[in-house]
Amino acid sequence: MTNSKLQYNRNAFYYLKDGKVIACNTLSQEYYELEEDYFRRLLTASNNNSHPLPNDNINKELLEGGLLLEDKSEPSISWEGDPISFFCHQGTRILSQYTPKLSDEEVCSDFISLSSSSAKEIPARYIPEYSERIPLQEPNLDYFNDSSLYNAAKNRKTCRNFENKSVKIDLLNSLLYFCFGPIHGKLWEDFEQYNIPSYGLRRSSPSATGLQGCDAYLVALNVEGLEKGIYYYSSDEHYLYRLKNTLDDESLIYTTNDQFWAKNLSAGIFIVNDMRRTWVKDKKARGYLAAYLEAGHISQTILLAATALKLQTWLTGTFRDDVVDNLLQIKGSPCFASVFVGLGYGDNGSIPKKFIETIR
Ligand SMILES: Cc1cc2nc3c(=O)[nH]c(=O)nc-3n(C[C@H](O)[C@H](O)[C@H](O)COP(=O)(O)O)c2cc1C
């Protein structure tokens, strides 16, 4: 007997591990170890010109695992991105068919067990090798009262023409504390009030896990009161840790994929995600996606806060990741940079002058 109505599941991808083919159905997020016969059957199913598939046990099991689908199954979405982006997208979806509805009581008990079980596992902040610890002065949060939210949002623009002008450490110190420091205090008040163990941290931006998985690495290029270099900002202590590496305009431009408009920035902040803080609560692809979202929220807070300080800003999510890893001394760690926010003084023009000259 044959079955011509089966098609292979386009939402599944395959990889090799310990001499075996592993199939991952990105939608159900289930993994299967495939014997060769099973993998061959899928190869045949993927070939449009192949003969109808035999109706045997292999088909039955592949159907049960969702790697083969009945013809009447939902069509695959049309996707213009490349295959990697397709599997990333599918792998980050949460579908109702795989998430049974929970009662309020079940939701509460999940919440409590997740918050208390994560307590023991919260990793200490990752601090790269450093040469010096530098205490910072008290931040001046009054600076942020000088501008309305409306003005900060209206004046925030991407600037791509910076002037060689220094920024005062006092401004950066206040900016770092405002965006990464515990501005609400170190205790989470309502958790304390109800005696619920609290392992989270509050900052001026929300955090996907509540554990604040992002850290700031300050790049000082032209800062009054601070030597040129790269500094890890310890938000708990309000200290800078000077890394062994340093950088200048030219290396920053190379790092950011030849975006020459990074020239003349006074400073910048790399937002670095520590995946260990995400993994405490979520090891799946959606957690990875949320780590990027978390960095995105912080970057917007930095942009608005820096604008309130009358700084001009430029942000990029494009850089040579391996170069950044080396520069920030996070290579081989579970940390990665997701966003760079450049800070300085310029003409607030969004088109680099060189572009305009080239067009002329
Ligand atoms: C996630 C993200 C990544 C970005 N990456 C770059 C980049 O690599 N290079 C760049 O020059 N601008 C980058 N930008 C800035 C955008 O080009 C800019 O925000 C957009 O043109 C709108 O202009 P505006 O910021 O002045 O409103 C990025 C913005 C975001 C939100």
PDB file of N, CA and C in Angstrom, residues 156-213:
ATOM      1  N   ARG A 156      14.963  63.248  20.949  1.00  0.00           N
ATOM      2  CA  ARG A 156      15.784  62.071  20.650  1.00  0.00           C
ATOM      3  C   ARG A 156      15.784  61.806  19.149  1.00  0.00           C
ATOM      4  N   LYS A 157      16.948  61.862  18.591  1.00  0.00           N
ATOM      5  CA  LYS A 157      17.088  61.589  17.160  1.00  0.00           C
ATOM      6  C   LYS A 157      18.396  60.873  16.970  1.00  0.00           C
ATOM      7  N   THR A 158      18.487  60.077  15.936  1.00  0.00           N
ATOM      8  CA  THR A 158      19.761  59.439  15.641  1.00  0.00           C
ATOM      9  C   THR A 158      20.684  60.461  14.993  1.00  0.00           C
ATOM     10  N   CYS A 159      21.845  60.651  15.593  1.00  0.00           N
ATOM     11  CA  CYS A 159      22.834  61.589  15.047  1.00  0.00           C
ATOM     12  C   CYS A 159      23.964  60.777  14.405  1.00  0.00           C
ATOM     13  N   ARG A 160      24.374  61.163  13.211  1.00  0.00           N
ATOM     14  CA  ARG A 160      25.482  60.445  12.563  1.00  0.00           C
ATOM     15  C   ARG A 160      26.632  61.385  12.162  1.00  0.00           C
ATOM     16  N   ASN A 161      26.670  62.542  12.832  1.00  0.00           N
ATOM     17  CA  ASN A 161      27.810  63.460  12.636  1.00  0.00           C
ATOM     18  C   ASN A 161      28.213  64.001  13.994  1.00  0.00           C
ATOM     19  N   PHE A 162      29.276  63.448  14.546  1.00  0.00           N
ATOM     20  CA  PHE A 162      29.697  63.890  15.881  1.00  0.00           C
ATOM     21  C   PHE A 162      30.913  64.796  15.780  1.00  0.00           C
ATOM     22  N   GLU A 163      31.041  65.668  16.800  1.00  0.00           N
ATOM     23  CA  GLU A 163      32.193  66.574  16.873  1.00  0.00           C
ATOM     24  C   GLU A 163      33.121  66.059  17.961  1.00  0.00           C
ATOM     25  N   ASN A 164      34.367  66.387  17.824  1.00  0.00           N
ATOM     26  CA  ASN A 164      35.357  65.919  18.785  1.00  0.00           C
ATOM     27  C   ASN A 164      35.255  66.752  20.062  1.00  0.00           C
ATOM     28  N   LYS A 165      34.352  66.396  20.931  1.00  0.00           N
ATOM     29  CA  LYS A 165      34.082  67.190  22.134  1.00  0.00           C
ATOM     30  C   LYS A 165      33.953  66.231  23.312  1.00  0.00           C
ATOM     31  N   SER A 166      34.447  66.658  24.453  1.00  0.00           N
ATOM     32  CA  SER A 166      34.415  65.728  25.598  1.00  0.00           C
ATOM     33  C   SER A 166      33.084  65.820  26.344  1.00  0.00           C
ATOM     34  N   VAL A 167      32.760  64.710  26.995  1.00  0.00           N
ATOM     35  CA  VAL A 167      31.586  64.670  27.866  1.00  0.00           C
ATOM     36  C   VAL A 167      32.103  64.536  29.291  1.00  0.00           C
ATOM     37  N   LYS A 168      31.367  65.122  30.227  1.00  0.00           N
ATOM     38  CA  LYS A 168      31.834  65.076  31.622  1.00  0.00           C
ATOM     39  C   LYS A 168      31.462  63.741  32.249  1.00  0.00           C
ATOM     40  N   ILE A 169      32.374  63.186  33.050  1.00  0.00           N
ATOM     41  CA  ILE A 169      32.136  61.904  33.718  1.00  0.00           C
ATOM     42  C   ILE A 169      30.896  61.976  34.609  1.00  0.00           C
ATOM     43  N   ASP A 170      30.672  63.172  35.182  1.00  0.00           N
ATOM     44  CA  ASP A 170      29.521  63.387  36.043  1.00  0.00           C
ATOM     45  C   ASP A 170      28.202  63.030  35.317  1.00  0.00           C
ATOM     46  N   LEU A 171      28.123  63.386  34.028  1.00  0.00           N
ATOM     47  CA  LEU A 171      26.911  63.065  33.263  1.00  0.00           C
ATOM     48  C   LEU A 171      26.812  61.554  33.032  1.00  0.00           C
ATOM     49  N   LEU A 172      27.934  60.947  32.673  1.00  0.00           N
ATOM     50  CA  LEU A 172      27.912  59.504  32.376  1.00  0.00           C
ATOM     51  C   LEU A 172      27.622  58.690  33.621  1.00  0.00           C
ATOM     52  N   ASN A 173      28.203  59.135  34.722  1.00  0.00           N
ATOM     53  CA  ASN A 173      28.001  58.465  35.998  1.00  0.00           C
ATOM     54  C   ASN A 173      26.510  58.486  36.368  1.00  0.00           C
ATOM     55  N   SER A 174      25.853  59.648  36.150  1.00  0.00           N
ATOM     56  CA  SER A 174      24.422  59.759  36.470  1.00  0.00           C
ATOM     57  C   SER A 174      23.589  58.942  35.492  1.00  0.00           C
ATOM     58  N   LEU A 175      24.009  58.947  34.224  1.00  0.00           N
ATOM     59  CA  LEU A 175      23.301  58.179  33.189  1.00  0.00           C
ATOM     60  C   LEU A 175      23.366  56.676  33.487  1.00  0.00           C
ATOM     61  N   LEU A 176      24.560  56.203  33.852  1.00  0.00           N
ATOM     62  CA  LEU A 176      24.720  54.769  34.145  1.00  0.00           C
ATOM     63  C   LEU A 176      23.839  54.363  35.320  1.00  0.00           C
ATOM     64  N   TYR A 177      23.855  55.194  36.351  1.00  0.00           N
ATOM     65  CA  TYR A 177      23.055  54.850  37.535  1.00  0.00           C
ATOM     66  C   TYR A 177      21.564  54.888  37.196  1.00  0.00           C
ATOM     67  N   PHE A 178      21.154  55.918  36.449  1.00  0.00           N
ATOM     68  CA  PHE A 178      19.737  56.051  36.108  1.00  0.00           C
ATOM     69  C   PHE A 178      19.251  54.849  35.274  1.00  0.00           C
ATOM     70  N   CYS A 179      20.095  54.359  34.378  1.00  0.00           N
ATOM     71  CA  CYS A 179      19.667  53.286  33.463  1.00  0.00           C
ATOM     72  C   CYS A 179      19.952  51.887  33.999  1.00  0.00           C
ATOM     73  N   PHE A 180      20.963  51.714  34.844  1.00  0.00           N
ATOM     74  CA  PHE A 180      21.341  50.363  35.295  1.00  0.00           C
ATOM     75  C   PHE A 180      21.326  50.211  36.817  1.00  0.00           C
ATOM     76  N   GLY A 181      21.237  51.330  37.539  1.00  0.00           N
ATOM     77  CA  GLY A 181      21.337  51.244  38.998  1.00  0.00           C
ATOM     78  C   GLY A 181      19.995  50.953  39.654  1.00  0.00           C
ATOM     79  N   PRO A 182      20.032  50.624  40.947  1.00  0.00           N
ATOM     80  CA  PRO A 182      18.790  50.313  41.670  1.00  0.00           C
ATOM     81  C   PRO A 182      18.086  51.588  42.129  1.00  0.00           C
ATOM     82  N   ILE A 183      17.493  52.322  41.187  1.00  0.00           N
ATOM     83  CA  ILE A 183      16.920  53.629  41.552  1.00  0.00           C
ATOM     84  C   ILE A 183      15.728  53.505  42.498  1.00  0.00           C
ATOM     85  N   HIS A 184      15.153  52.290  42.603  1.00  0.00           N
ATOM     86  CA  HIS A 184      14.023  52.106  43.535  1.00  0.00           C
ATOM     87  C   HIS A 184      14.496  51.595  44.887  1.00  0.00           C
ATOM     88  N   GLY A 185      15.809  51.447  45.038  1.00  0.00           N
ATOM     89  CA  GLY A 185      16.348  50.820  46.249  1.00  0.00           C
ATOM     90  C   GLY A 185      16.645  49.354  45.946  1.00  0.00           C
ATOM     91  N   LYS A 186      17.331  48.688  46.881  1.00  0.00           N
ATOM     92  CA  LYS A 186      17.757  47.318  46.580  1.00  0.00           C
ATOM     93  C   LYS A 186      16.701  46.265  46.933  1.00  0.00           C
ATOM     94  N   LEU A 187      15.646  46.681  47.645  1.00  0.00           N
ATOM     95  CA  LEU A 187      14.589  45.722  47.999  1.00  0.00           C
ATOM     96  C   LEU A 187      13.395  45.908  47.072  1.00  0.00           C
ATOM     97  N   TRP A 188      12.726  44.801  46.801  1.00  0.00           N
ATOM     98  CA  TRP A 188      11.520  44.862  45.968  1.00  0.00           C
ATOM     99  C   TRP A 188      10.357  44.948  46.943  1.00  0.00           C
ATOM    100  N   GLU A 189       9.774  46.183  47.024  1.00  0.00           N
ATOM    101  CA  GLU A 189       8.914  46.479  48.176  1.00  0.00           C
ATOM    102  C   GLU A 189       7.730  45.543  48.361  1.00  0.00           C
ATOM    103  N   ASP A 190       6.946  45.303  47.308  1.00  0.00           N
ATOM    104  CA  ASP A 190       5.729  44.522  47.553  1.00  0.00           C
ATOM    105  C   ASP A 190       6.037  43.056  47.840  1.00  0.00           C
ATOM    106  N   PHE A 191       7.130  42.540  47.317  1.00  0.00           N
ATOM    107  CA  PHE A 191       7.532  41.172  47.680  1.00  0.00           C
ATOM    108  C   PHE A 191       7.871  41.112  49.175  1.00  0.00           C
ATOM    109  N   GLU A 192       8.614  42.150  49.615  1.00  0.00           N
ATOM    110  CA  GLU A 192       8.992  42.231  51.037  1.00  0.00           C
ATOM    111  C   GLU A 192       7.746  42.291  51.911  1.00  0.00           C
ATOM    112  N   GLN A 193       6.818  43.139  51.486  1.00  0.00           N
ATOM    113  CA  GLN A 193       5.599  43.388  52.261  1.00  0.00           C
ATOM    114  C   GLN A 193       4.826  42.092  52.512  1.00  0.00           C
ATOM    115  N   TYR A 194       4.780  41.236  51.492  1.00  0.00           N
ATOM    116  CA  TYR A 194       4.007  39.995  51.642  1.00  0.00           C
ATOM    117  C   TYR A 194       4.897  38.805  51.974  1.00  0.00           C
ATOM    118  N   ASN A 195       6.144  39.115  52.299  1.00  0.00           N
ATOM    119  CA  ASN A 195       7.056  38.066  52.728  1.00  0.00           C
ATOM    120  C   ASN A 195       7.287  36.993  51.670  1.00  0.00           C
ATOM    121  N   ILE A 196       7.263  37.384  50.426  1.00  0.00           N
ATOM    122  CA  ILE A 196       7.526  36.430  49.338  1.00  0.00           C
ATOM    123  C   ILE A 196       9.009  36.582  49.007  1.00  0.00           C
ATOM    124  N   PRO A 197       9.740  35.455  48.956  1.00  0.00           N
ATOM    125  CA  PRO A 197      11.163  35.600  48.631  1.00  0.00           C
ATOM    126  C   PRO A 197      11.320  36.319  47.293  1.00  0.00           C
ATOM    127  N   SER A 198      12.155  37.321  47.273  1.00  0.00           N
ATOM    128  CA  SER A 198      12.322  38.073  46.031  1.00  0.00           C
ATOM    129  C   SER A 198      13.784  38.047  45.612  1.00  0.00           C
ATOM    130  N   TYR A 199      14.020  37.598  44.407  1.00  0.00           N
ATOM    131  CA  TYR A 199      15.394  37.517  43.908  1.00  0.00           C
ATOM    132  C   TYR A 199      15.575  38.448  42.726  1.00  0.00           C
ATOM    133  N   GLY A 200      14.506  39.192  42.427  1.00  0.00           N
ATOM    134  CA  GLY A 200      14.571  40.071  41.270  1.00  0.00           C
ATOM    135  C   GLY A 200      15.162  41.418  41.629  1.00  0.00           C
ATOM    136  N   LEU A 201      15.287  42.208  40.615  1.00  0.00           N
ATOM    137  CA  LEU A 201      15.856  43.538  40.774  1.00  0.00           C
ATOM    138  C   LEU A 201      15.030  44.499  39.955  1.00  0.00           C
ATOM    139  N   ARG A 202      14.832  45.693  40.506  1.00  0.00           N
ATOM    140  CA  ARG A 202      14.130  46.700  39.710  1.00  0.00           C
ATOM    141  C   ARG A 202      15.102  47.761  39.224  1.00  0.00           C
ATOM    142  N   ARG A 203      14.883  48.142  37.985  1.00  0.00           N
ATOM    143  CA  ARG A 203      15.625  49.264  37.406  1.00  0.00           C
ATOM    144  C   ARG A 203      14.624  50.162  36.680  1.00  0.00           C
ATOM    145  N   SER A 204      15.139  51.167  35.975  1.00  0.00           N
ATOM    146  CA  SER A 204      14.230  52.073  35.259  1.00  0.00           C
ATOM    147  C   SER A 204      13.632  51.407  34.014  1.00  0.00           C
ATOM    148  N   SER A 205      14.140  50.251  33.612  1.00  0.00           N
ATOM    149  CA  SER A 205      13.567  49.520  32.467  1.00  0.00           C
ATOM    150  C   SER A 205      13.086  48.162  32.945  1.00  0.00           C
ATOM    151  N   PRO A 206      12.054  47.631  32.292  1.00  0.00           N
ATOM    152  CA  PRO A 206      11.556  46.310  32.697  1.00  0.00           C
ATOM    153  C   PRO A 206      12.545  45.199  32.332  1.00  0.00           C
ATOM    154  N   SER A 207      12.380  44.061  32.985  1.00  0.00           N
ATOM    155  CA  SER A 207      13.293  42.937  32.740  1.00  0.00           C
ATOM    156  C   SER A 207      12.462  41.683  32.495  1.00  0.00           C
ATOM    157  N   ALA A 208      12.788  40.960  31.422  1.00  0.00           N
ATOM    158  CA  ALA A 208      11.979  39.799  31.022  1.00  0.00           C
ATOM    159  C   ALA A 208      11.902  38.761  32.137  1.00  0.00           C
ATOM    160  N   THR A 209      13.001  38.499  32.789  1.00  0.00           N
ATOM    161  CA  THR A 209      13.019  37.491  33.855  1.00  0.00           C
ATOM    162  C   THR A 209      12.821  38.131  35.221  1.00  0.00           C
ATOM    163  N   GLY A 210      12.882  39.450  35.280  1.00  0.00           N
ATOM    164  CA  GLY A 210      12.880  40.144  36.569  1.00  0.00           C
ATOM    165  C   GLY A 210      14.252  40.113  37.226  1.00  0.00           C
ATOM    166  N   LEU A 211      15.215  39.472  36.574  1.00  0.00           N
ATOM    167  CA  LEU A 211      16.543  39.327  37.184  1.00  0.00           C
ATOM    168  C   LEU A 211      17.565  40.312  36.608  1.00  0.00           C
ATOM    169  N   GLN A 212      17.122  41.141  35.694  1.00  0.00           N
ATOM    170  CA  GLN A 212      17.988  42.146  35.060  1.00  0.00           C
ATOM    171  C   GLN A 212      19.266  41.491  34.529  1.00  0.00           C
ATOM    172  N   GLY A 213      19.125  40.883  33.359  1.00  0.00           N
ATOM    173  CA  GLY A 213      20.250  40.147  32.778  1.00  0.00           C
ATOM    174  C   GLY A 213      21.214  41.006  31.985  1.00  0.00           C
TER     175      GLY A 213
END
